[in-house]
XYZ file of C-alpha atoms in Angstrom:
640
model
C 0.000 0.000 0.000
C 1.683 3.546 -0.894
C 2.366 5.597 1.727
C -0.319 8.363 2.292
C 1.580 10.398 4.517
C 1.845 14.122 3.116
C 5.605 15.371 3.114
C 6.861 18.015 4.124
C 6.217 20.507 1.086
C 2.752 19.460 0.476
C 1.824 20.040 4.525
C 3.138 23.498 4.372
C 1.236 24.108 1.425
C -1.810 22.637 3.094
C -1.305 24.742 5.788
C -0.709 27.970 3.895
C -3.545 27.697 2.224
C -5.361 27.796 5.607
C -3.431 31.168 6.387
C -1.055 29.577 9.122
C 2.210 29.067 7.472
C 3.088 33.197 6.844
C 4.613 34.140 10.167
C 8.305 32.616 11.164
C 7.526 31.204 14.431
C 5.433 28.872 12.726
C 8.365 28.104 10.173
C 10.110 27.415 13.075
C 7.538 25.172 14.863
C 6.805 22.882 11.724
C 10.904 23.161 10.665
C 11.071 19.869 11.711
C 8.395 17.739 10.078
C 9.082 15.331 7.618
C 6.781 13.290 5.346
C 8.244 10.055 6.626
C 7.782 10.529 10.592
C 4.993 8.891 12.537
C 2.729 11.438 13.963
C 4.226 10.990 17.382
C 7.705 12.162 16.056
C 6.839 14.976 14.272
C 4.212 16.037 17.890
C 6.725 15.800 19.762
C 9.861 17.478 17.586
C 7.232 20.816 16.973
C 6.267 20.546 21.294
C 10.308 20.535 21.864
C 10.587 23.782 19.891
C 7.676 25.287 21.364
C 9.207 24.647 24.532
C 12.756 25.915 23.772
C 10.727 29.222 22.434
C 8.897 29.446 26.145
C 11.991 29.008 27.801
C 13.606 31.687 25.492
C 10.852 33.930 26.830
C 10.355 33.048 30.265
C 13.370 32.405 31.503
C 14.955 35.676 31.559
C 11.459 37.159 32.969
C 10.987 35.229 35.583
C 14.484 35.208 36.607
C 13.854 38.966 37.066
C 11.602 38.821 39.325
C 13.348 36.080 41.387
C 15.929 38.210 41.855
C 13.492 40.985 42.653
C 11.505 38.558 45.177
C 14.389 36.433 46.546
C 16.772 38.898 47.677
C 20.340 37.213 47.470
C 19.614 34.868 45.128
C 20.584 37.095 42.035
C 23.865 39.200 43.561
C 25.553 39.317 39.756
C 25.098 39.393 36.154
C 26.506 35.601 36.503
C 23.936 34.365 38.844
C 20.985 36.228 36.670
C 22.519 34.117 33.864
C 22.612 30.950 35.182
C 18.989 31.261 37.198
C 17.359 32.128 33.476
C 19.001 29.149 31.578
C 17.287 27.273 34.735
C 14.273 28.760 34.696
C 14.194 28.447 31.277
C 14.955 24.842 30.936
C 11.781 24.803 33.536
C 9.623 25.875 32.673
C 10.341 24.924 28.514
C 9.921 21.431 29.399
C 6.878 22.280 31.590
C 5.313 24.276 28.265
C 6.540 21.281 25.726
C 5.019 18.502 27.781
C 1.304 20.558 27.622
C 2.180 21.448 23.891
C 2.898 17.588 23.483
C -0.476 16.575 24.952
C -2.707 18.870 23.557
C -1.561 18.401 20.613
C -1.984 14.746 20.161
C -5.251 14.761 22.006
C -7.063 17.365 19.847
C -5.419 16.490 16.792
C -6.111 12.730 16.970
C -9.950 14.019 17.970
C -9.571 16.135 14.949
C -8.583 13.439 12.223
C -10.764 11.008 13.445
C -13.666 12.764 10.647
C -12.933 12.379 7.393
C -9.862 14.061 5.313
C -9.614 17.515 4.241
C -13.579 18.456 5.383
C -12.228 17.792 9.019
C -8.771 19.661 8.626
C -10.594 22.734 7.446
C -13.495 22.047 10.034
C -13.061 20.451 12.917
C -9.663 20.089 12.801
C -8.996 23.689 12.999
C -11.294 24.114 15.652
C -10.311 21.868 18.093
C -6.206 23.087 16.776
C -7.304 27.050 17.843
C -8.705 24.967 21.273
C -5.267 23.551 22.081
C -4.044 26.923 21.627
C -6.534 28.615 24.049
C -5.706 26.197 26.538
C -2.434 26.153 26.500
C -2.371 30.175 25.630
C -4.428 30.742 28.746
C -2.591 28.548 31.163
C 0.715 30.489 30.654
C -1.257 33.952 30.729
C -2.420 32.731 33.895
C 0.833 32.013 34.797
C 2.803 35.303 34.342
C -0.153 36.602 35.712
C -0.253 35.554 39.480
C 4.108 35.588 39.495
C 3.250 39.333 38.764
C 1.373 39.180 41.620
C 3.645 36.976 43.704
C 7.001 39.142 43.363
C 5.295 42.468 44.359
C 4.750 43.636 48.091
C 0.595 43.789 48.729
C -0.652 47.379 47.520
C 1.597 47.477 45.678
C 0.819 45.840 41.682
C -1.498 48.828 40.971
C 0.440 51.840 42.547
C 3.147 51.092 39.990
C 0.984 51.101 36.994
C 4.005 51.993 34.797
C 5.334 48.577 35.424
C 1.970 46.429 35.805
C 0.745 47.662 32.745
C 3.694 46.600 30.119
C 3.748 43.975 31.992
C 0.544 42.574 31.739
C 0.689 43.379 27.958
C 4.345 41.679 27.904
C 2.096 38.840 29.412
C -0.402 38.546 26.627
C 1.732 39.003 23.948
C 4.020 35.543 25.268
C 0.561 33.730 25.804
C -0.992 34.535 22.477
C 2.283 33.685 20.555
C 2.730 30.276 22.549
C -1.034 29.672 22.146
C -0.552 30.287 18.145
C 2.120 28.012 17.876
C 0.448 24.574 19.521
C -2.482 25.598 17.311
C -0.053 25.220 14.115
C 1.690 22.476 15.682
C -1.934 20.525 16.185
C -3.196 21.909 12.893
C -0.279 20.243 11.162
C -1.062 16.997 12.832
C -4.617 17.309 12.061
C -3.380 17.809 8.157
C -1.035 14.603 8.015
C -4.118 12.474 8.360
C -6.181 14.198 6.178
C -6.345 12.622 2.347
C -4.203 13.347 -0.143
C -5.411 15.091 -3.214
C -8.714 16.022 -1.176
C -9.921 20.087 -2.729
C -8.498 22.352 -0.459
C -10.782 24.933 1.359
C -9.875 28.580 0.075
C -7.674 30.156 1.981
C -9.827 32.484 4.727
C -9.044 36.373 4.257
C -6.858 38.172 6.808
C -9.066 38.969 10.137
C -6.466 41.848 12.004
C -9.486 42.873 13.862
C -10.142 39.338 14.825
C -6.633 39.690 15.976
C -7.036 42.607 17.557
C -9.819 41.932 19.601
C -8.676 38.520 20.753
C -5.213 40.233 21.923
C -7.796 42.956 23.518
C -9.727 40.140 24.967
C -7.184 38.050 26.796
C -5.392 41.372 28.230
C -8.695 41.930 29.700
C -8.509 38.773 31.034
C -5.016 39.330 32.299
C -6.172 42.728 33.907
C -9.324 41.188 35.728
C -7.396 38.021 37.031
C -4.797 40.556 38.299
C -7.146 42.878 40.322
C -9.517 39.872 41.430
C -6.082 38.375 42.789
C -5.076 41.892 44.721
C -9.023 42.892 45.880
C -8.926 44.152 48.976
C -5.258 44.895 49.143
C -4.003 48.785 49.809
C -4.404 50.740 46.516
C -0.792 52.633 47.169
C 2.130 51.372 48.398
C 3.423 53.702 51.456
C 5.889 56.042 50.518
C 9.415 55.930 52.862
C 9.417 59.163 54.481
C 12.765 59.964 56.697
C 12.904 58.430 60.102
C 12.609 61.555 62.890
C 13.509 60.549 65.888
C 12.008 62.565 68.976
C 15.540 62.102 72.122
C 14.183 60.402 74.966
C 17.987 60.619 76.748
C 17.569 56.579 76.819
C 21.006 54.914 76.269
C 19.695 51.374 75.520
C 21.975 48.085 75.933
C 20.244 45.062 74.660
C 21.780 41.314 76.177
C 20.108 38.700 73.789
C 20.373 35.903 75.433
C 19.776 32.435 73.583
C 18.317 29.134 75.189
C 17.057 30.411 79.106
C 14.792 28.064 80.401
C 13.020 30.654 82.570
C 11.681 28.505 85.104
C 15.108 27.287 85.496
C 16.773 30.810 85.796
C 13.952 31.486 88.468
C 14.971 28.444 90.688
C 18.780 30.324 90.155
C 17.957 33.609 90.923
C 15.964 32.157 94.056
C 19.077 30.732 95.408
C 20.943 33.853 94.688
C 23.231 32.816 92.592
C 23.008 34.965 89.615
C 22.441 38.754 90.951
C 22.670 40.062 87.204
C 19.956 37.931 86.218
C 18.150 38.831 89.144
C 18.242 42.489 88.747
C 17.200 42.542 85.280
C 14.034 40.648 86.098
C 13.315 42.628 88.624
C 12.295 45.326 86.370
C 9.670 45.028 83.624
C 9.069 41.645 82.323
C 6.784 41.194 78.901
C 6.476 37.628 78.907
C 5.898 36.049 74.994
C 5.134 32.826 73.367
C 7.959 31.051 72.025
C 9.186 31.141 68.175
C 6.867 28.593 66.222
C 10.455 27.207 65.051
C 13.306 25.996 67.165
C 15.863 28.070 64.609
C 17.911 30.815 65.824
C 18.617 32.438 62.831
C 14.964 32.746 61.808
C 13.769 33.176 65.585
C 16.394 36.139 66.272
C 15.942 37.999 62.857
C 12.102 37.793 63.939
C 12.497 39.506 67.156
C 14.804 41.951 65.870
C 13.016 43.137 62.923
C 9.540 42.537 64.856
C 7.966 41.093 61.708
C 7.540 37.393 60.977
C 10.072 34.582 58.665
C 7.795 35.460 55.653
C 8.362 39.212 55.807
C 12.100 39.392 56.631
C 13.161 36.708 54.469
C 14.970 34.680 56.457
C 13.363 30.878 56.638
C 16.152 29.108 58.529
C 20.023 28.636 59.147
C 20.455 27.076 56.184
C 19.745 27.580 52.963
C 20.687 26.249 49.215
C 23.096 27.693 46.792
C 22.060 26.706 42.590
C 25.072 24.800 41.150
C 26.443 27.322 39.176
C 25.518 30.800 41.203
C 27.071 32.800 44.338
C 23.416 33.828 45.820
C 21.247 31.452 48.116
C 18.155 30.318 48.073
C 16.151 30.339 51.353
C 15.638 26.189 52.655
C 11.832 26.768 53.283
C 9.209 23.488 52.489
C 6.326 25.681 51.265
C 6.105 29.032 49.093
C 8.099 29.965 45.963
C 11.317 29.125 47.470
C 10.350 25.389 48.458
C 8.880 24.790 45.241
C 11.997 26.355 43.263
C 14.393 24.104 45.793
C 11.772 20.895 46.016
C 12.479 21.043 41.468
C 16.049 21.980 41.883
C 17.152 19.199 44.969
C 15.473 16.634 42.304
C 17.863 17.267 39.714
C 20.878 17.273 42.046
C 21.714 21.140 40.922
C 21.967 22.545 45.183
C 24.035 22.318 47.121
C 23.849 23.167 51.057
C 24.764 27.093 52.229
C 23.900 29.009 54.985
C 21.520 32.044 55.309
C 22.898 35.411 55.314
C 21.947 38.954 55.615
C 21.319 38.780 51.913
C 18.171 37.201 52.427
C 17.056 39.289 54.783
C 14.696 42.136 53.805
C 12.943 44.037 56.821
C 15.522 46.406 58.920
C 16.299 45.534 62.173
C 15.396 47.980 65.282
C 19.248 48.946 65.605
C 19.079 50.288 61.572
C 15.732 51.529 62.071
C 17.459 53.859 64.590
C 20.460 54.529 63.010
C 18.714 55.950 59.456
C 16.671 58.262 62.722
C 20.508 59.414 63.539
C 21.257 57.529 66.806
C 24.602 56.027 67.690
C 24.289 52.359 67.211
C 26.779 49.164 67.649
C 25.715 45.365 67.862
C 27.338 42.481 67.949
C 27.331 38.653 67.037
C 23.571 39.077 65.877
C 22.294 36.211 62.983
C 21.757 37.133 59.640
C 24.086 40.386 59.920
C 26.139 39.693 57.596
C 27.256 41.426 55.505
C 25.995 44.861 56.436
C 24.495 47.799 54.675
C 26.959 51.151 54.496
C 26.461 53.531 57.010
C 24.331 51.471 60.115
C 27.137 52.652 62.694
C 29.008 49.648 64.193
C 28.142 46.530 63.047
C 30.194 43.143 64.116
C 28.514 40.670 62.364
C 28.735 36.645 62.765
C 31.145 36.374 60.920
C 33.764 38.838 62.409
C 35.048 36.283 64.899
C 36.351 33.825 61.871
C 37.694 36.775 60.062
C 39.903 37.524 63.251
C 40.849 34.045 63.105
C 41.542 33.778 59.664
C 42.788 37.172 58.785
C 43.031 37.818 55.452
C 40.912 40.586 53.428
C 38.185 42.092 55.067
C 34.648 41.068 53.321
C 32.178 43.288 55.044
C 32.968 41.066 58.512
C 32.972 44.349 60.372
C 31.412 47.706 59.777
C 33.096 50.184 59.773
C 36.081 48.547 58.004
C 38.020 51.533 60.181
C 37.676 48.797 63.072
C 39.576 45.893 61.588
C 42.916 46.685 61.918
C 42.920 47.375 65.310
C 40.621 44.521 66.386
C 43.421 42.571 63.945
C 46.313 43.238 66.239
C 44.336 43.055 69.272
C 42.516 39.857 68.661
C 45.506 37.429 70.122
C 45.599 39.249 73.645
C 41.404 39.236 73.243
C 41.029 35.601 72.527
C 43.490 34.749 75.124
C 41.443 36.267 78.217
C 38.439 34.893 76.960
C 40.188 31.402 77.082
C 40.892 32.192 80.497
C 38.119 32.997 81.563
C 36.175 30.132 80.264
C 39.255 27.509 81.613
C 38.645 29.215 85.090
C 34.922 28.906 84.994
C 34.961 25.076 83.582
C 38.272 23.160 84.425
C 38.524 19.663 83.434
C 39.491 17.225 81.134
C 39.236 17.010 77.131
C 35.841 15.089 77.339
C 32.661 15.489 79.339
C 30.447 18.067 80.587
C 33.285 20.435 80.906
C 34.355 20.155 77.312
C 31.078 20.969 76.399
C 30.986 23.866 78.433
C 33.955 24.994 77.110
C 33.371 25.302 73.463
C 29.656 26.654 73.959
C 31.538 29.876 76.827
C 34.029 30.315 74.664
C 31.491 31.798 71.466
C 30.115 33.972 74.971
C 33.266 35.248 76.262
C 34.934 36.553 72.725
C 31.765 38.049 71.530
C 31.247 39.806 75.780
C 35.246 41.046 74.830
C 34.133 41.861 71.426
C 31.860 44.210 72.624
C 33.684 45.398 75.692
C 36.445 46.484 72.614
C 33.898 48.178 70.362
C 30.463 49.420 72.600
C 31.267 52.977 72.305
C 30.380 55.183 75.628
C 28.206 57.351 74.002
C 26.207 55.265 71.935
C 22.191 55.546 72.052
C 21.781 51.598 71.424
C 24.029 48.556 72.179
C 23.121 45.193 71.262
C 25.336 41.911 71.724
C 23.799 38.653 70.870
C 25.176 34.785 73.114
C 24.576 31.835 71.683
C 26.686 29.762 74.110
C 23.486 28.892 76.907
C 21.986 27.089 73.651
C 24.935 25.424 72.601
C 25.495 24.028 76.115
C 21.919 22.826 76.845
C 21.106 21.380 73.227
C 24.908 19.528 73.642
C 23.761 18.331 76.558
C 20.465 17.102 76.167
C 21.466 15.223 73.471
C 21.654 11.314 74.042
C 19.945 12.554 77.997
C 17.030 9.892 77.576
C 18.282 6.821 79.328
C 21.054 8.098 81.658
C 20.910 6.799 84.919
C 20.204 9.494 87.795
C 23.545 10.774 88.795
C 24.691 11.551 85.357
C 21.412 13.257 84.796
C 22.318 15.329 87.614
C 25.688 16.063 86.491
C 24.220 17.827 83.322
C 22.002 19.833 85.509
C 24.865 21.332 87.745
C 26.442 21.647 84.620
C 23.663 23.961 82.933
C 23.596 25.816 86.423
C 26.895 26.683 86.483
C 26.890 27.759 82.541
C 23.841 30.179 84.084
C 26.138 31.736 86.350
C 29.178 31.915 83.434
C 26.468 34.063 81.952
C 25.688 36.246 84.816
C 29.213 36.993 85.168
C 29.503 38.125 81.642
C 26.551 40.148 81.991
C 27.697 42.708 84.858
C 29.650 45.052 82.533
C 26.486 46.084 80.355
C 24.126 46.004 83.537
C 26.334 48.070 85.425
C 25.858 51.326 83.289
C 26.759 54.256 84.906
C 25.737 56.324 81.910
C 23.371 58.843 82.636
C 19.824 57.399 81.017
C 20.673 54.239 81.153
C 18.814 51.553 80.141
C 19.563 47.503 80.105
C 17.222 44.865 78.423
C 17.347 41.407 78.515
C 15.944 39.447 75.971
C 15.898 35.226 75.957
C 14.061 32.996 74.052
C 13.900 28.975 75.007
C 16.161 27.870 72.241
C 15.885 24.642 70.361
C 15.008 23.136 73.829
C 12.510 20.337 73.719
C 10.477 22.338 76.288
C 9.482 25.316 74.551
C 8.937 27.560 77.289
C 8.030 31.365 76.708
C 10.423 34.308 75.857
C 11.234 37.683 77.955
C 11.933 40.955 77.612
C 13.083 42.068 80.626
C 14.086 45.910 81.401
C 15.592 47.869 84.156
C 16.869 51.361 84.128
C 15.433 55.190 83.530
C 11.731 55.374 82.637
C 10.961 51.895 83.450
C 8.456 50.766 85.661
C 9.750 48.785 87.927
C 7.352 45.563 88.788
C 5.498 45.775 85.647
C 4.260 42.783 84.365
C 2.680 41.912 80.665
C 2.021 39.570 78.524
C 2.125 39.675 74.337
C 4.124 38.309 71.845
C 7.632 38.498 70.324
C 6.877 40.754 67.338
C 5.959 43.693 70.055
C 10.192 43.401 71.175
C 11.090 45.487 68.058
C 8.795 48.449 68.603
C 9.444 48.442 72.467
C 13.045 49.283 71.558
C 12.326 51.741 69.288
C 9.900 53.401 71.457
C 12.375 53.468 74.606
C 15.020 55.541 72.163
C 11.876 57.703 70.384
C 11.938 56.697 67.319
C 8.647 56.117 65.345
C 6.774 52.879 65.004
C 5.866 51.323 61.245
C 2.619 50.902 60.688
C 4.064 47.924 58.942
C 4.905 46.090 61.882
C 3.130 43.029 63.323
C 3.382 43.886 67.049
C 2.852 47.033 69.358
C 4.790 48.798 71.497
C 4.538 47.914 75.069
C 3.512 51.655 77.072
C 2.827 49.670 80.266
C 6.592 48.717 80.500
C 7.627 52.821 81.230
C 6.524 54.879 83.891
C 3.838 57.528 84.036
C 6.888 60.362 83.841
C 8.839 58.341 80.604
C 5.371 57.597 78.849
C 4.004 61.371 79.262
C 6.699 63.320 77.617
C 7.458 60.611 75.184
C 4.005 59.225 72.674
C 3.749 57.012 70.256
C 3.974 58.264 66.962
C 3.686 55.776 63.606
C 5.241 56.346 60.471
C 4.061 54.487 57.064
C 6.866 52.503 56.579
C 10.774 52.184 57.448
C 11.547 51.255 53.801
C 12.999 48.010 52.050
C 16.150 47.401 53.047
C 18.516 47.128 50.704
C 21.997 45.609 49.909
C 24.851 46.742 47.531
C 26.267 43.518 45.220
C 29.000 41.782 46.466
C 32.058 43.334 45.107
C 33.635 40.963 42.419
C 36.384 38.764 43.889
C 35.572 39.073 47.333
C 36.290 35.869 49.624
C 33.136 35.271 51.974
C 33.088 32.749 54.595
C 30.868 30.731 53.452
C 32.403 27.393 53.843
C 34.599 28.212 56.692
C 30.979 29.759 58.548
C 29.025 26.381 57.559
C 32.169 23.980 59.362
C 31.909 25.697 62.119
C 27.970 25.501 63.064
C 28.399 22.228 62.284
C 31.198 21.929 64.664
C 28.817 23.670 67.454
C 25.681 21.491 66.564
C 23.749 24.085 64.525
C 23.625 22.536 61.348
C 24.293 18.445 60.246
């Protein structure tokens, strides 16, 4: 039997003839087909270029606004490269594989009539409904990521961007859409009979065009406001921070892993007076951090807005094969869909979080853009820090003092390194010391433990003792070692007989008092205005107990007791020093902490916003820490 199978020349004539063969893209769909392939090959040869033409267009779009939603992922032209021929590859297969389908569904539908009456009939009616399908699933698409990698109230305020973009949008869908309806057309015509009369070829139809390009940018528009109802119309605009001088000098202890009921039984027997004194101030009592992660739980409190504002999911994160930036290790949301595709293709690797990711200012830059004197110390997720945010130690100064080398934005103002440089030997040295004088003992045990956890306590206390500057409105120093201890500690606890049980309790209780002692320097303040809060949360303890803020010093109200929730820490610190509270924020400031004198010449005044925060790119051929920072939270239990 002769084969019946139209070649190549006579479907493109076939096809002309139906007006579909005139523009190049569908040139380049059908470039492929050949009279001798099944209609398999030549569906799935014409879905593969369809699918390298979507990733063409969609991969440098949406790796735009990645970059724009995901800060740190994109920090150079390289990365913004490598994340489009990704995204690309993506979401072309994604677009092929539907192509594919629809294409052999509708156009097996479509030749099941009989030759050329179907092809100009039916078949070209079910080929246009493959198109719509597949043309309205990608509108769809760009759509809602639109919608996803702009702030709420904010899509419509910047119409000059929404608007090409939403035309940008339908443009992409209706040229995708046109070529799997030439794609299924052609299929349609390799089953129709040879030789059949051709229908005449329909007349041009630009308003037809016209209005279906009209039609679906409608469509665009409506699923785009339908998908932002309800949100604020206009953005808020970032108007300078005024700060209103309370006199406050403010010295924040962060504290990581108190067990408060434990620190009560202490401060009961009177063995930690610093303790003591601090919580015999004002105490707001709050609800633990819904995650045992100190990186995500500390950037919380400080920025007083929740993981899915401030960017930062977790300790650890995932760096794309290929790129410098990091992608934030979250399960749900764009980023855990983006690293659930990218961890099944082998193309992460682990990282850690940094400050990169992290996009909601922290109280101590909210009040230096107001003009106060800040310095802080050891904090999560500080590095590296923005220019001009006064005196900024991050976590990773500690390794760069160790290691030496270039400075890679470790330590803000880079006018500190050098000195810390030479005096880092002598520093490091009394902090060994002190922590062989607290904990003697052998190379194993409780006391080795102890060790390694008041060692990260004592050179980040000497730290600070070395940079705090006198006259400095707000001090913050962040210890992680009570955590370290107790989570080194309990694990493995289940099972011990009694006496070794007790052993790890006397050593937690003497760790308590390390801490106390390490403490006295910032509560003793003799500065005029003076000010010391203590903030703890439960760490990755298996008991979550609650958090504390606890204050003592001018304006506070001694005795006061309240209860709320960790987001209100932020604002409470920026109310103490006068500075304005966002309207942005998810807690309150606590009033009830101050006395009647602090609270009536200082009110609360709200400002629209504090702004995004923002980060300048890495510099080319800096040297971060990344590995040498990931070895050694493994090394203190943080990360496996």
């Amino acid at each position: 039997m002769a084969d019946q199978t139209p070649d190549v020349d006579d479907l493109r004539a076939r096809l002309r003839d139906l007006g579909y063969l005139d523009a190049g893209v569908n040139r380049f769909v059908l470039r492929s087909v050949r009279g001798g392939r099944s209609r398999f090959g030549v569906a799935w040869r014409s879905s593969l270029r369809i699918g390298l033409l979507a990733g063409c267009l969609f991969g440098p779009s949406t790796a735009i606004a990645l970059g724009v939603r995901l800060p740190g992922l994109v920090v150079g032209v390289r990365d913004a490269v490598v994340l489009a021929v990704y995204l690309g590859g993506l979401f072309g297969i994604g677009v092929a594989v539907l192509s594919l389908a629809a294409s052999l569904l509708l156009a097996r539908l479509a030749a099941s009539g009989r030759g050329a009456v179907t092809l100009a009939g039916r078949g070209r009616r079910l080929a246009r409904a493959a198109g719509t399908v597949v043309a309205l699933a990608c509108l769809a698409y760009m759509v809602l990521w639109w919608r996803t990698v702009n702030p709420a109230g904010t899509v419509w305020a910047a119409a000059s961007w929404t608007w090409p973009v939403l035309a940008f949008s339908t443009a992409i869908a209706m040229l995708l859409g046109h070529a799997v309806t030439v794609a299924t057309l052609a299929l349609a015509a390799r089953s129709a009979v040879p030789g059949h009369p051709t229908p005449s070829r329909p007349s041009r139809s630009w308003p037809l065009t016209i209005g279906a390009a009209t039609a679906a940018f409608l469509s665009a528009a409506v699923m785009l406001f339908a998908a932002t109802r309800g949100e604020e119309a206009t953005p808020a605009a970032e108007p300078p921070i005024r700060v209103a001088p309370t006199g406050v000098h403010l010295t924040v202890v962060a504290v990581d892993g108190v067990d408060l009921s434990f620190l009560s039984r202490l401060i009961d027997g009177g063995r930690v007076p610093h303790f003591a004194r601090l919580l015999a101030g004002a105490r707001l009592v709050f609800p633990a951090s819904d995650a045992p992660d100190p990186a995500r739980t500390w950037t919380s409190l400080a920025t007083g807005q929740p993981a899915g504002v401030h960017g930062v999911a977790g300790i650890e994160s995932r760096a794309l094969s290929g790129m410098v930036g990091a992608l934030p290790a979250s399960g749900t949301g764009l980023a855990g869909a983006l690293g659930a595709a990218t961890d099944l293709v082998r193309l992460t690797r682990p990282a850690l979080t940094t400050g990169l990711q992290r996009r909601a200012k922290t109280f101590w830059e909210v009040a230096s853009d107001g003009g106060l004197r800040t310095a802080v110390v050891n904090w999560w997720a500080t590095w590296p820090p923005p220019p001009g945010r006064g005196i900024v130690l991050t976590d990773r100064a500690t390794l760069r003092l160790e290691r030496g080398g270039a400075l890679d934005g470790e330590i803000a103002p880079p006018s500190l390194y050098a000195p810390l440089e030479k005096a880092w030997p002598a520093l490091r040295a009394e902090a060994r010391r002190r922590v062989l004088q607290a904990f003697p003992g052998g190379e194993d045990g409780e006391a080795a433990v102890l060790r390694r956890a008041a060692e990260q306590d004592a050179v980040a206390a000497a730290l600070a003792a070395r940079v705090f500057p006198e006259a400095a409105d707000l001090r913050a120093i962040y210890l992680s070692g009570l955590d370290i201890a107790q989570h080194s500690l309990a694990a493995g606890g289940s099972g011990l007989p009694a006496s070794a049980l007790a052993a790890r309790v006397d050593a937690l209780e003497r760790y308590y008092e390390f801490v106390d002692r390490l403490l006295e320097p910032f509560v003793d303040d003799p500065r005029p205005g003076a000010v010391v809060a203590l903030l703890t949360d439960p760490g990755r303890a298996a008991a979550r107990g609650p958090g504390l803020l606890a204050m003592t010093g001018a304006g506070v109200r001694q005795g006061a007791r309240e209860n709320g929730r960790g987001a209100d820490v932020a604002p409470t610190l920026l109310y103490a020093l006068g500075a304005p509270i966002s309207r942005e924020l998810a807690g309150r400031p606590r009033t009830g902490l101050f006395d009647a004198a602090f609270t009536s010449r200082t009110a609360v005044r709200t400002i629209a916003t504090y702004g995004q925060r923002t980060l300048e790119p890495r510099p080319a051929g800096s040297t971060p820490l990344d590995q040498d920072m990931l070895d050694r939270l493994r090394s203190l239990g943080y990360v496996r």
